[in-house]
mmCIF file of C-alpha atoms in Angstrom:
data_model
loop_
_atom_site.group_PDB
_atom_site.id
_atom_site.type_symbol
_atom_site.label_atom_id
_atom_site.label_comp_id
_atom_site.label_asym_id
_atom_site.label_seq_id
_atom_site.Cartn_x
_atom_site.Cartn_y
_atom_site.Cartn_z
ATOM 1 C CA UNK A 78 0.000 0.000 0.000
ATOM 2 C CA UNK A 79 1.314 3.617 -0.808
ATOM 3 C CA UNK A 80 2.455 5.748 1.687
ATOM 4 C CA UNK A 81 0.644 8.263 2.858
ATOM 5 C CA UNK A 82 1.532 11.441 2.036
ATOM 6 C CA UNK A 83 1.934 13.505 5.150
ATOM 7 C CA UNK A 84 3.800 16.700 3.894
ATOM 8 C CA UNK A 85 7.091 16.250 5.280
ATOM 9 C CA UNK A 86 9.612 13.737 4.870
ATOM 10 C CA UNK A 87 10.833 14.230 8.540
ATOM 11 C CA UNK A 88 10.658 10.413 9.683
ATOM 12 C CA UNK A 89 10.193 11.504 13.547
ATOM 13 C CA UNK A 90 6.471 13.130 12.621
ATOM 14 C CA UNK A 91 4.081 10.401 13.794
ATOM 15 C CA UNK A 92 1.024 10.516 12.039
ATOM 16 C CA UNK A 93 -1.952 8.557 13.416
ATOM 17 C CA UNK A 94 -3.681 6.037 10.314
ATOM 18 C CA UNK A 95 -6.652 6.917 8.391
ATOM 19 C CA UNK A 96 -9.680 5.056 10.022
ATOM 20 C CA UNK A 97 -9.603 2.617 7.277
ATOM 21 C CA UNK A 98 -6.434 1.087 8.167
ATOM 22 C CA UNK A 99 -8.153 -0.280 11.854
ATOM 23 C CA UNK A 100 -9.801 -3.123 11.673
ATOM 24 C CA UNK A 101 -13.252 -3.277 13.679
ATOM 25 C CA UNK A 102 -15.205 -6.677 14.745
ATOM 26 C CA UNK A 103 -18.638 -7.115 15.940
ATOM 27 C CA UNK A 104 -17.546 -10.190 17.888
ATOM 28 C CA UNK A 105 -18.009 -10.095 21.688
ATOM 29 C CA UNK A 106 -16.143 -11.707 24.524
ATOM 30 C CA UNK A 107 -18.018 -15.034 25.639
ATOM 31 C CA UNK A 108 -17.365 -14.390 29.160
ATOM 32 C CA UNK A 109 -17.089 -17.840 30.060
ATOM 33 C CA UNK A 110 -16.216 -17.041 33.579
ATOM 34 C CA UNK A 111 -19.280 -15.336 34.161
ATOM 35 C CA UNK A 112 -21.446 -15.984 37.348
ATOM 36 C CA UNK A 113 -25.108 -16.730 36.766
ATOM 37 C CA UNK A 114 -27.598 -15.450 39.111
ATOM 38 C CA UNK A 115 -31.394 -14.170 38.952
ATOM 39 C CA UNK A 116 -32.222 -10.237 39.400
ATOM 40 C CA UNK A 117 -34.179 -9.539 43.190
ATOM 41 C CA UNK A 118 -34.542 -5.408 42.822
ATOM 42 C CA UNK A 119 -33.820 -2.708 40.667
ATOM 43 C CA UNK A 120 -33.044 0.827 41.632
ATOM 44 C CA UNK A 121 -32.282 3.740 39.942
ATOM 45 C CA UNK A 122 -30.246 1.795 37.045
ATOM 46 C CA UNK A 123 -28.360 -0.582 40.418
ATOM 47 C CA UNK A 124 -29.603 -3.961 39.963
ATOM 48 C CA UNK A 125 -29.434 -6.338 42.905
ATOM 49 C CA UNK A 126 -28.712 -9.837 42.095
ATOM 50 C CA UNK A 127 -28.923 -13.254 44.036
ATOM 51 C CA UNK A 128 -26.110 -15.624 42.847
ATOM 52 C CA UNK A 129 -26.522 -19.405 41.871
ATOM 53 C CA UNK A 130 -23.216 -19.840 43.952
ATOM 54 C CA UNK A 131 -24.101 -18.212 47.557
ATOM 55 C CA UNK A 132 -20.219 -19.157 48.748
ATOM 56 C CA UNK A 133 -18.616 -16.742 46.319
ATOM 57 C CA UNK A 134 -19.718 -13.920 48.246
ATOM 58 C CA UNK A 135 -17.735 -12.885 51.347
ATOM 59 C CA UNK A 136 -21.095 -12.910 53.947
ATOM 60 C CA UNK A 137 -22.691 -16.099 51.974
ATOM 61 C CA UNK A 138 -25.928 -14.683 50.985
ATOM 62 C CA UNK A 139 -24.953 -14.556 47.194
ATOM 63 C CA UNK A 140 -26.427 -10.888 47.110
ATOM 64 C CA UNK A 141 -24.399 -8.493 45.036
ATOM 65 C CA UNK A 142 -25.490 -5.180 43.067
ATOM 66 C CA UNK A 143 -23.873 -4.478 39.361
ATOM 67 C CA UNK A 144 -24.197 -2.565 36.975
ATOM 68 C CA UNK A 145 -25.493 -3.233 32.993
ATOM 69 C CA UNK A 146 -22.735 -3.408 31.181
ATOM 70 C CA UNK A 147 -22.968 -1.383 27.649
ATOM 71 C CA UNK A 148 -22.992 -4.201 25.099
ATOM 72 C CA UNK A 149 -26.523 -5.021 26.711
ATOM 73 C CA UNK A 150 -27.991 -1.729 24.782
ATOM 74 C CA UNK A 151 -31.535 -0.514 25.952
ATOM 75 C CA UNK A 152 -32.981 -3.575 26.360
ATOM 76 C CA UNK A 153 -34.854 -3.483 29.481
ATOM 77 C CA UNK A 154 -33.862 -5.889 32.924
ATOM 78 C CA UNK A 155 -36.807 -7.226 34.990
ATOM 79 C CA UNK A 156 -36.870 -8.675 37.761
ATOM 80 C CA UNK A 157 -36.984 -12.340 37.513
ATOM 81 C CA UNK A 158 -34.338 -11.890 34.835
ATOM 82 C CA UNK A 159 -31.861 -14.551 34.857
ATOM 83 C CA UNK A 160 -28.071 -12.981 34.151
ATOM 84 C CA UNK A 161 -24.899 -13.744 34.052
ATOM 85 C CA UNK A 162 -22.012 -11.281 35.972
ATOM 86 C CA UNK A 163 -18.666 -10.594 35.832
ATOM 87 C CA UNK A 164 -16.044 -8.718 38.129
ATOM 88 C CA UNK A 165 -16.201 -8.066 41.515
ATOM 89 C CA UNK A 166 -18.767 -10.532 43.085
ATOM 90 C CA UNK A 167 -17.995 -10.390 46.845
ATOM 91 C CA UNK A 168 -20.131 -8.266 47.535
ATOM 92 C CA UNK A 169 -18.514 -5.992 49.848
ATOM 93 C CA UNK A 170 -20.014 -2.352 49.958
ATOM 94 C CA UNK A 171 -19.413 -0.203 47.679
ATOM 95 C CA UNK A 172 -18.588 -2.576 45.377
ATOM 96 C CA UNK A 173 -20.252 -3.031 41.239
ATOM 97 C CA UNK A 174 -20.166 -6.448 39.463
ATOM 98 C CA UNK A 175 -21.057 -5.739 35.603
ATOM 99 C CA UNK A 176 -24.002 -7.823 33.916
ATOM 100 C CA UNK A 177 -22.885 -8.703 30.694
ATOM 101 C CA UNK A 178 -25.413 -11.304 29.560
ATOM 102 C CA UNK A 179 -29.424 -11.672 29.605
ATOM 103 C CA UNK A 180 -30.623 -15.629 30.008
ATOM 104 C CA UNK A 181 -33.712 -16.640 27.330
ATOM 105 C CA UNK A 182 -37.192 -15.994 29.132
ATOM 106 C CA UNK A 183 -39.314 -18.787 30.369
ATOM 107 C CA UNK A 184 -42.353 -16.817 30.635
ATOM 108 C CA UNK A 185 -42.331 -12.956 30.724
ATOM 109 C CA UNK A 186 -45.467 -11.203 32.523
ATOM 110 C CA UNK A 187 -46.413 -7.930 30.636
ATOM 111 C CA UNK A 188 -48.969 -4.691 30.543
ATOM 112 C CA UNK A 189 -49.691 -2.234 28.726
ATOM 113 C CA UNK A 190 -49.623 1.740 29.718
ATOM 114 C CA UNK A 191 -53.161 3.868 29.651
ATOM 115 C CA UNK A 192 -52.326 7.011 29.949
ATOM 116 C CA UNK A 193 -50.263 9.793 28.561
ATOM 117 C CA UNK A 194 -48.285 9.645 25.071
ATOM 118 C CA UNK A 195 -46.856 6.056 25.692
ATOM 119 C CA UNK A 196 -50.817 4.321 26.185
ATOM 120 C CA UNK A 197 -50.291 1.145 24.262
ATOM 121 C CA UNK A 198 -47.389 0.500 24.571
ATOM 122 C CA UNK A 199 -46.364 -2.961 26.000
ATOM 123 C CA UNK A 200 -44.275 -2.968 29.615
ATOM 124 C CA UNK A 201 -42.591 -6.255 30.892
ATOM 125 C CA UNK A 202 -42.913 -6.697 34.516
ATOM 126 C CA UNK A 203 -41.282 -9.745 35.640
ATOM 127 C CA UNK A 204 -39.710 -12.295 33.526
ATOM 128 C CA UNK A 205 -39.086 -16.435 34.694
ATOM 129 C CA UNK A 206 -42.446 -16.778 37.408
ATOM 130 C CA UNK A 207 -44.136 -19.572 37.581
ATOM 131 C CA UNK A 208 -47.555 -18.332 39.071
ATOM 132 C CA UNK A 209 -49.409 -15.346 39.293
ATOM 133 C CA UNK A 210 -51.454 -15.008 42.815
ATOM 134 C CA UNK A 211 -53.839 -12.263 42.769
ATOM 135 C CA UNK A 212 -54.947 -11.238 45.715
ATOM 136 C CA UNK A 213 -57.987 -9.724 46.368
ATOM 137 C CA UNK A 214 -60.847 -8.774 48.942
ATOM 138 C CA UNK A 215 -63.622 -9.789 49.662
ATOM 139 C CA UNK A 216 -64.931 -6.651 51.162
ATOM 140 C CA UNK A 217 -63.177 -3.479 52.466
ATOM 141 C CA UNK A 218 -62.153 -2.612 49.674
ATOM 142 C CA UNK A 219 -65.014 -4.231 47.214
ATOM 143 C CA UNK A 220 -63.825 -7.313 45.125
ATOM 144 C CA UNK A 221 -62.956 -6.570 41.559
ATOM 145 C CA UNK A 222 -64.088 -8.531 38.862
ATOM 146 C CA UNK A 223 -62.724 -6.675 36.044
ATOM 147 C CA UNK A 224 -59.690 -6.072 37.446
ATOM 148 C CA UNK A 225 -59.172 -10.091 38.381
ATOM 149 C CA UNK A 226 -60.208 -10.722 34.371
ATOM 150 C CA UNK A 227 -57.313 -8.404 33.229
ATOM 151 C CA UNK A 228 -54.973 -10.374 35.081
ATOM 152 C CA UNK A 229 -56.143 -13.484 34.117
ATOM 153 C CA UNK A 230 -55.627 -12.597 30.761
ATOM 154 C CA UNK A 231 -52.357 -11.455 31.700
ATOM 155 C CA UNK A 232 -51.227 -14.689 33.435
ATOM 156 C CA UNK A 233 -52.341 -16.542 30.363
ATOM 157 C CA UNK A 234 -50.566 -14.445 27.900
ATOM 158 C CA UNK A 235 -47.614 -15.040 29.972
ATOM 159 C CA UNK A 236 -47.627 -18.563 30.209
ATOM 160 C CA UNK A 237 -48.324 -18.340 34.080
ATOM 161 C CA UNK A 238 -50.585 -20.601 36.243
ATOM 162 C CA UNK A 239 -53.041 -17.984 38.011
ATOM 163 C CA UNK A 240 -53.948 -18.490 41.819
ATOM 164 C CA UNK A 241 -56.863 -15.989 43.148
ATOM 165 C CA UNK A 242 -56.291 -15.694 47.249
ATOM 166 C CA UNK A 243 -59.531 -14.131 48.561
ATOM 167 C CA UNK A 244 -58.377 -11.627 51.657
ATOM 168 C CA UNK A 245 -60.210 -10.916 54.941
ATOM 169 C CA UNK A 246 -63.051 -13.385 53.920
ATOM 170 C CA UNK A 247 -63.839 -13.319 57.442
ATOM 171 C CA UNK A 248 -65.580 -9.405 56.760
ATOM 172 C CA UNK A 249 -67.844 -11.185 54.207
ATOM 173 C CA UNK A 250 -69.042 -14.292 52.281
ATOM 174 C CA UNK A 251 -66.837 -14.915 49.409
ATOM 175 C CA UNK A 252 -68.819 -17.318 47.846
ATOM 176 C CA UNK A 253 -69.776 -15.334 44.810
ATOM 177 C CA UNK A 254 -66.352 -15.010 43.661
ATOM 178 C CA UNK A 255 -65.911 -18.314 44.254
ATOM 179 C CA UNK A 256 -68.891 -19.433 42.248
ATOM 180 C CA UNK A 257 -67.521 -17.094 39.384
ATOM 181 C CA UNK A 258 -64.135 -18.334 39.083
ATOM 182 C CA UNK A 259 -63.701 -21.919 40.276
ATOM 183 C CA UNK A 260 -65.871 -22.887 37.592
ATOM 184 C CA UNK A 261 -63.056 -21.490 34.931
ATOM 185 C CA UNK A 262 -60.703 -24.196 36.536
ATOM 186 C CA UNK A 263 -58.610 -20.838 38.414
ATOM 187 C CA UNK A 264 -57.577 -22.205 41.784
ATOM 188 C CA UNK A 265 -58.462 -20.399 44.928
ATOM 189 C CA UNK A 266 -57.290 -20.156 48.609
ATOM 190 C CA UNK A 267 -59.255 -17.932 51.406
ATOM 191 C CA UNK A 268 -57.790 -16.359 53.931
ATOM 192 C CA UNK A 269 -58.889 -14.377 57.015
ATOM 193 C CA UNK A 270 -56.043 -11.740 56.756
ATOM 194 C CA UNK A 271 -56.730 -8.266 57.206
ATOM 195 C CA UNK A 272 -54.629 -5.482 57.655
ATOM 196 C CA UNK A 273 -55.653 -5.181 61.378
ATOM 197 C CA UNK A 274 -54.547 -8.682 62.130
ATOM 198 C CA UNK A 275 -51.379 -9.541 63.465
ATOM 199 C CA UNK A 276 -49.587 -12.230 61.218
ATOM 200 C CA UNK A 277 -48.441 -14.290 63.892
ATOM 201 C CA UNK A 278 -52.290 -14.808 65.535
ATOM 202 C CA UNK A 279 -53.716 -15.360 61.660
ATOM 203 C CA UNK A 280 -50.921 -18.380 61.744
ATOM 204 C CA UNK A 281 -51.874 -19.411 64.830
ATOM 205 C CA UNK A 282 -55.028 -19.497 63.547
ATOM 206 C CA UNK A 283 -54.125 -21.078 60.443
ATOM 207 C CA UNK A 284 -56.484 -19.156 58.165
ATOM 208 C CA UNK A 285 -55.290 -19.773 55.195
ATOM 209 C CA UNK A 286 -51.748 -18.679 55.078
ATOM 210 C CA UNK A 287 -50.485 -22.174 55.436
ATOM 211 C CA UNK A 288 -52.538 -23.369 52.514
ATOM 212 C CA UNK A 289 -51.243 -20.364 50.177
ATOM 213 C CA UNK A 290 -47.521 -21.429 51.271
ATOM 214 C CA UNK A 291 -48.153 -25.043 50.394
ATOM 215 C CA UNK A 292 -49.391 -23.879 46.687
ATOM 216 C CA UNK A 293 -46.134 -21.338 46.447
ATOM 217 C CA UNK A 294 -43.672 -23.432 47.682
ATOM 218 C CA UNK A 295 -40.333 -24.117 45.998
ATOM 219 C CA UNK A 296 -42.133 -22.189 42.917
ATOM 220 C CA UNK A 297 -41.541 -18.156 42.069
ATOM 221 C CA UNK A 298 -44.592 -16.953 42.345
ATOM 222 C CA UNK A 299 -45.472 -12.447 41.749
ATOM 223 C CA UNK A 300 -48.334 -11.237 43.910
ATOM 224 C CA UNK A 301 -50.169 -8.518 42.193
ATOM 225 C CA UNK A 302 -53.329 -6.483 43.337
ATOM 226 C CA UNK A 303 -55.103 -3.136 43.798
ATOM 227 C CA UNK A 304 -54.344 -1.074 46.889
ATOM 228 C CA UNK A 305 -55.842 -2.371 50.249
ATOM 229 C CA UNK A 306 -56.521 -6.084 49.318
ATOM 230 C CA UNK A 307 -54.006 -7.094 52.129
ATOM 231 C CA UNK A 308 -51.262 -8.269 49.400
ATOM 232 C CA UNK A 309 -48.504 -6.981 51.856
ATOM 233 C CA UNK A 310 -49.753 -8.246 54.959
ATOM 234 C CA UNK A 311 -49.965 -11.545 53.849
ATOM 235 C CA UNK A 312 -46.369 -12.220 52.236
ATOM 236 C CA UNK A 313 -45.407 -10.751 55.555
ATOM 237 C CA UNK A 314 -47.207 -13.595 57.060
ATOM 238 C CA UNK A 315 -45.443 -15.507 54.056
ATOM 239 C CA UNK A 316 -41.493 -14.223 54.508
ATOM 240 C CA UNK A 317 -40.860 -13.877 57.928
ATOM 241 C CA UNK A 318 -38.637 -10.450 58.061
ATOM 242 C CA UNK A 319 -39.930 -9.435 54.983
ATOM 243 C CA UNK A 320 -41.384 -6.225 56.892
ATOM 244 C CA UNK A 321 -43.476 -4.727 53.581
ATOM 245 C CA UNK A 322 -44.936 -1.948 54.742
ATOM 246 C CA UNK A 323 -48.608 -2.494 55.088
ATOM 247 C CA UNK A 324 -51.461 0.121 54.488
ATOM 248 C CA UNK A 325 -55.196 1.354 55.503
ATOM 249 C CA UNK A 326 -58.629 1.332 53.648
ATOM 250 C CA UNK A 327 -60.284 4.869 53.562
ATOM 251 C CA UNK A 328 -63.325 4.587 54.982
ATOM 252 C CA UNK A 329 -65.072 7.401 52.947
ATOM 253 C CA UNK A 330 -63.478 6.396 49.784
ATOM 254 C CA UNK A 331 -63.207 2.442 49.915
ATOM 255 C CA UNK A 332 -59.912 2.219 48.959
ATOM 256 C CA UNK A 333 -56.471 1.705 49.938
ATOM 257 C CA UNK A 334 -53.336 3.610 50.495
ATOM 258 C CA UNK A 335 -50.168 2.201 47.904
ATOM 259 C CA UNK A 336 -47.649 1.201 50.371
ATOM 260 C CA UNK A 337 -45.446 -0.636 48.163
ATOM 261 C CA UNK A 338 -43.531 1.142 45.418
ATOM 262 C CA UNK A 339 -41.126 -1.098 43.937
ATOM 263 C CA UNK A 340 -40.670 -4.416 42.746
ATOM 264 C CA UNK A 341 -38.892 -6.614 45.202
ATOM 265 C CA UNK A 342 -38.130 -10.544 45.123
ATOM 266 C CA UNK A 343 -38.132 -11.831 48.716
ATOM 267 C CA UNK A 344 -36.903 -15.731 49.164
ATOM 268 C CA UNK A 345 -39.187 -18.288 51.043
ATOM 269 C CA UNK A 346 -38.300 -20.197 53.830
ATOM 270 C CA UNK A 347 -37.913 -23.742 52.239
ATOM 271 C CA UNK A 348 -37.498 -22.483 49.009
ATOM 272 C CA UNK A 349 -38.897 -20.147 46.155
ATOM 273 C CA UNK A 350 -39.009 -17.329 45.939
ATOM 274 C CA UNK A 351 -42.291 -14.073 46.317
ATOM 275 C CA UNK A 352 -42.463 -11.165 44.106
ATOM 276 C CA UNK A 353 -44.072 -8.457 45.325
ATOM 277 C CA UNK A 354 -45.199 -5.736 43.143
ATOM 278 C CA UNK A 355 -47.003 -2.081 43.780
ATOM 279 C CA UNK A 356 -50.389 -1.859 44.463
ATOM 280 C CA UNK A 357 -52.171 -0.263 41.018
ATOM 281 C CA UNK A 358 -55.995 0.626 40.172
ATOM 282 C CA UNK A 359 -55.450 -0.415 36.407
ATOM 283 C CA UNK A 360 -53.873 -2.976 34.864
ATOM 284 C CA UNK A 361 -53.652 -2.580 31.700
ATOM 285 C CA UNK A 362 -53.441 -5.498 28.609
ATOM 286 C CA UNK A 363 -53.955 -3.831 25.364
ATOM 287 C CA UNK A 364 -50.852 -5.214 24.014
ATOM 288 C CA UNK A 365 -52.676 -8.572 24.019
ATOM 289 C CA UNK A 366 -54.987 -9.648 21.021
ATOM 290 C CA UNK A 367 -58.599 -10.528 21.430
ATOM 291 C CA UNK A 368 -57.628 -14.105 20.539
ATOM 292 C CA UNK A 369 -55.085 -14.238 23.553
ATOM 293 C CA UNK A 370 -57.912 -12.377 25.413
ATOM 294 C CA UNK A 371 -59.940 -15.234 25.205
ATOM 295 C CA UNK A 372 -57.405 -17.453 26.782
ATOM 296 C CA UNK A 373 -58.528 -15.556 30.447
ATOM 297 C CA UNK A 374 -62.657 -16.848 29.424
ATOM 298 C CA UNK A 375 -62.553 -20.750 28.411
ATOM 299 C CA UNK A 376 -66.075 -20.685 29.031
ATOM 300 C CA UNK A 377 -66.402 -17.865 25.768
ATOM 301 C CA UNK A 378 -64.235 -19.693 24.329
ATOM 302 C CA UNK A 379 -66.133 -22.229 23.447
ATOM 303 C CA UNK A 380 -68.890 -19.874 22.448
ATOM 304 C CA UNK A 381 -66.478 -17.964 20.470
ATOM 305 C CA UNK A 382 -65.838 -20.915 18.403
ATOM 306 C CA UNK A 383 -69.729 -20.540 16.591
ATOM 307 C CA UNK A 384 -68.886 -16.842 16.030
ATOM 308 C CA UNK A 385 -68.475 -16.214 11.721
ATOM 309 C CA UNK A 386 -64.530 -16.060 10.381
ATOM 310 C CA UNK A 387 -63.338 -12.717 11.916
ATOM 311 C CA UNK A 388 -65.544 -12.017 14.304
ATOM 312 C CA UNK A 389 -63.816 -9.592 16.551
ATOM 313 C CA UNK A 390 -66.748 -10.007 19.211
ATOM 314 C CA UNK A 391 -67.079 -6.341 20.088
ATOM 315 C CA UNK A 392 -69.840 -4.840 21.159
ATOM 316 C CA UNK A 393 -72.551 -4.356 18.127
ATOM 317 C CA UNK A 394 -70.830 -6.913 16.016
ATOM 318 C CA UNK A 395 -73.161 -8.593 13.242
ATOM 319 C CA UNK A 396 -73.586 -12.529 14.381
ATOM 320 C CA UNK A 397 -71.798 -12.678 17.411
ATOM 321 C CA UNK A 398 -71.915 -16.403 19.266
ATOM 322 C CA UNK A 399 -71.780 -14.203 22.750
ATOM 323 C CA UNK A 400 -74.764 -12.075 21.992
ATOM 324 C CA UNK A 401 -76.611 -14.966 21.485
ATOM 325 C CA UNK A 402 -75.487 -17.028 24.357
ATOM 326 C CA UNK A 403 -76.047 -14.262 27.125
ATOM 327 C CA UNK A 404 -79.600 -13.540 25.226
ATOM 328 C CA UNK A 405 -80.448 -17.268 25.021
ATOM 329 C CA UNK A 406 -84.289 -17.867 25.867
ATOM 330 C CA UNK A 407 -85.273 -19.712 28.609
ATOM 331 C CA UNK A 408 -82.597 -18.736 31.160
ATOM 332 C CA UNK A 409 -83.504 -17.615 34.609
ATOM 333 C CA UNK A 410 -82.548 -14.018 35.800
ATOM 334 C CA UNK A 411 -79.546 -15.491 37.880
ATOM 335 C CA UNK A 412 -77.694 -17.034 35.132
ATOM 336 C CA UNK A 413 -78.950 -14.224 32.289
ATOM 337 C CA UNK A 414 -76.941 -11.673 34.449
ATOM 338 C CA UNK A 415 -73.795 -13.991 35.152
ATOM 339 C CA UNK A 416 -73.344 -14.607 31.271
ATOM 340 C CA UNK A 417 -73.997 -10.930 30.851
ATOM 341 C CA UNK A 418 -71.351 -9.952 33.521
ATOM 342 C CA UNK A 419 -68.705 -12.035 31.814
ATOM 343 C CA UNK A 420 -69.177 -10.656 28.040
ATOM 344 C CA UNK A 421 -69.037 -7.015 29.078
ATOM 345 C CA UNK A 422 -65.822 -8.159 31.199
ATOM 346 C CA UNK A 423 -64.651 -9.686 28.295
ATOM 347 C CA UNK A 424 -65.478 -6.232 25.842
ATOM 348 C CA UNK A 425 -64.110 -3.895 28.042
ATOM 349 C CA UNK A 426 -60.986 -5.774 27.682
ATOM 350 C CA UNK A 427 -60.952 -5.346 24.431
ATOM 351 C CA UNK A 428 -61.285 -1.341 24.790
ATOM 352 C CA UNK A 429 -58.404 -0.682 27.507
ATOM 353 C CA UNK A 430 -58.988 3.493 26.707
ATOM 354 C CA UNK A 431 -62.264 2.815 28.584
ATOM 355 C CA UNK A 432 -60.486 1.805 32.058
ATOM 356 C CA UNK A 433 -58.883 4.755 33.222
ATOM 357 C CA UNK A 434 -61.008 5.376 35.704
ATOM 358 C CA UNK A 435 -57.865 6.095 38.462
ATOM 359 C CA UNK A 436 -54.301 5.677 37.003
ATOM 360 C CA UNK A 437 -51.404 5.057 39.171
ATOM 361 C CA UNK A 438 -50.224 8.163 41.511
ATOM 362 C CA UNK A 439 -47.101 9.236 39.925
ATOM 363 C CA UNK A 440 -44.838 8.691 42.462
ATOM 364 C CA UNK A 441 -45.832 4.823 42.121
ATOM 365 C CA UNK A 442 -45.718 4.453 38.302
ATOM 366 C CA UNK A 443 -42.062 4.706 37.156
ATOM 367 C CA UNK A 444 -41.636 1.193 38.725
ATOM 368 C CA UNK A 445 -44.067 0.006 36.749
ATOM 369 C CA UNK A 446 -43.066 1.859 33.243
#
């Protein structure tokens, strides 16, 4: 190749080569060393990380914090996320391990955002759980139907196995939302938790809490919820030390106070592990299709299947199976109104805009987004 022609023969003036002369790959170290552990907590770009090998730490409890390392690019980290780390792992303080790789997703529970210029668009929450336990009350605040459907349909999007635990069903009879959901195959636990209870006297008791455990154990499992339901309360009774704050019901407005505001994965005696998330008053699932919706209503399912070749079974829709199964004649007012119930659950799903009836405070929503 020619020399380049500098303007001076004077041999001591180092030039530096033209950018074509340095040879660039897009190959990236393996890191074969690299320590594999799963994401606990995230904060404020710090992720906290519980190794696979607890004995490589200096204290033994396999927690470190590290930071992503650049290669990663904007993809986002959830918890639940299974990485790999390199670098410091001892995790003294003040000490940053870098996370250099993201494992493949088993299952990866999403929403959607309602409000503002970024409605639409899809959110991942947690990645890797195996169940989704939404918890609930059965008075004080009001049970939620709607809001238990969305999550369905979210747990079933996500490849999850969906538990409903029914809180403080010692203020009222949960037997309706029983009747509504066992039918659908969900599983259900009751418990006589409330936030005024003491967790050691409701295990004394043994209302419940010990049956929830039994479902949850050596499984990761994320609690989700609106505000009030008790969610906190009972993974306290869950994780011993676990010390989530817990909350109030207003009495004038029904509803509860959001005392959690991050995402945190707390291990269970025994093994597996609880994920709690914030309280929220939406949840929203636009990113999923009304075929996937479906998944969260076997029993329209089955309807569905009469409906004519593109039916998108909205409301006013020419032909639709689900008109004329809730309109059938010769039901009885009982069962007119429970098929009724679930096809406008099942609608309003499918409009998400029509939900935001109280979006997330927010000083509670950037954990979410």
């Amino acid at each position: 190749m020619a020399r380049r022609d500098t303007g001076t023969d004077d041999p001591r003036v180092r030039v530096r080569p033209g950018k074509g002369s340095r040879p660039r790959t897009k190959q990236r170290p393996a890191h074969a060393d690299a320590h594999h552990g799963t994401v606990t907590r995230i904060d404020r770009g710090h992720y906290r990380i519980h190794l696979e090998r607890a004995a490589l730490t200096e204290d033994g409890s396999g927690d470190i914090t590290a930071m992503k390392a650049r290669e990663l690019g904007r993809g986002k980290v959830v918890v639940g996320d299974r990485v790999a780390v390199v670098g410091d792992v001892s995790g003294r303080k003040d000490t940053l391990a870098r996370m250099v790789r993201v494992e493949q997703r088993r299952t990866l529970l999403r929403r959607s955002a309602e409000d503002g210029d970024a409605a639409g668009t899809e959110r991942p929450v947690v990645a890797n759980a195996d169940l989704l336990v939404i918890v609930t009350s059965v008075a004080s605040p009001e049970p939620r139907p709607r809001m238990i459907d969305r999550y369905l349909v979210a747990a079933y999007d996500a490849g999850m196995e969906p538990l409903l635990v029914l809180t403080k069903s010692d203020l009222a009879d949960a037997a309706g939302l029983l009747a509504l959901y066992e039918p659908l195959g969900v599983r259900s636990v009751s418990t006589r938790l409330d936030p005024s209870s003491r967790a050691e006297a409701s295990r004394a008791r043994g209302d419940g809490v010990e049956a929830v455990r039994e479902v949850i154990g050596g499984r990761t499992s994320v609690f989700v919820g609106h505000s009030g339901v008790g969610k906190s309360t009972l993974i306290n009774a869950l994780v011993p030390g676990a010390d989530r704050v817990t909350g109030h019901v207003n009495e004038v407005t029904g509803r509860g106070r959001h005392t959690s505001t991050n995402l945190q994965a707390l291990e269970l005696p025994g093994g597996g592990w609880v994920i709690d998330t914030p309280g929220v008053r939406s949840f929203g699932v636009s990113h999923v299709s009304s075929t996937d919706v479906l998944r969260g209503f076997p029993d329209l399912a089955e309807v569905a299947e009469d409906c004519p070749r593109g039916c998108t079974h909205e409301q006013g829709v020419l032909d639709c199976a689900l008109d004329a199964w809730w309109g059938a004649a010769g039901l009885d007012g009982a069962e007119r109104g429970l098929r009724r119930s679930r096809v406008d659950s099942f609608r309003r799903l499918l409009a998400p805009s029509l939900e935001a009836e109280d979006p997330v405070p927010s000083t509670h929503r950037k954990e979410w987004e």
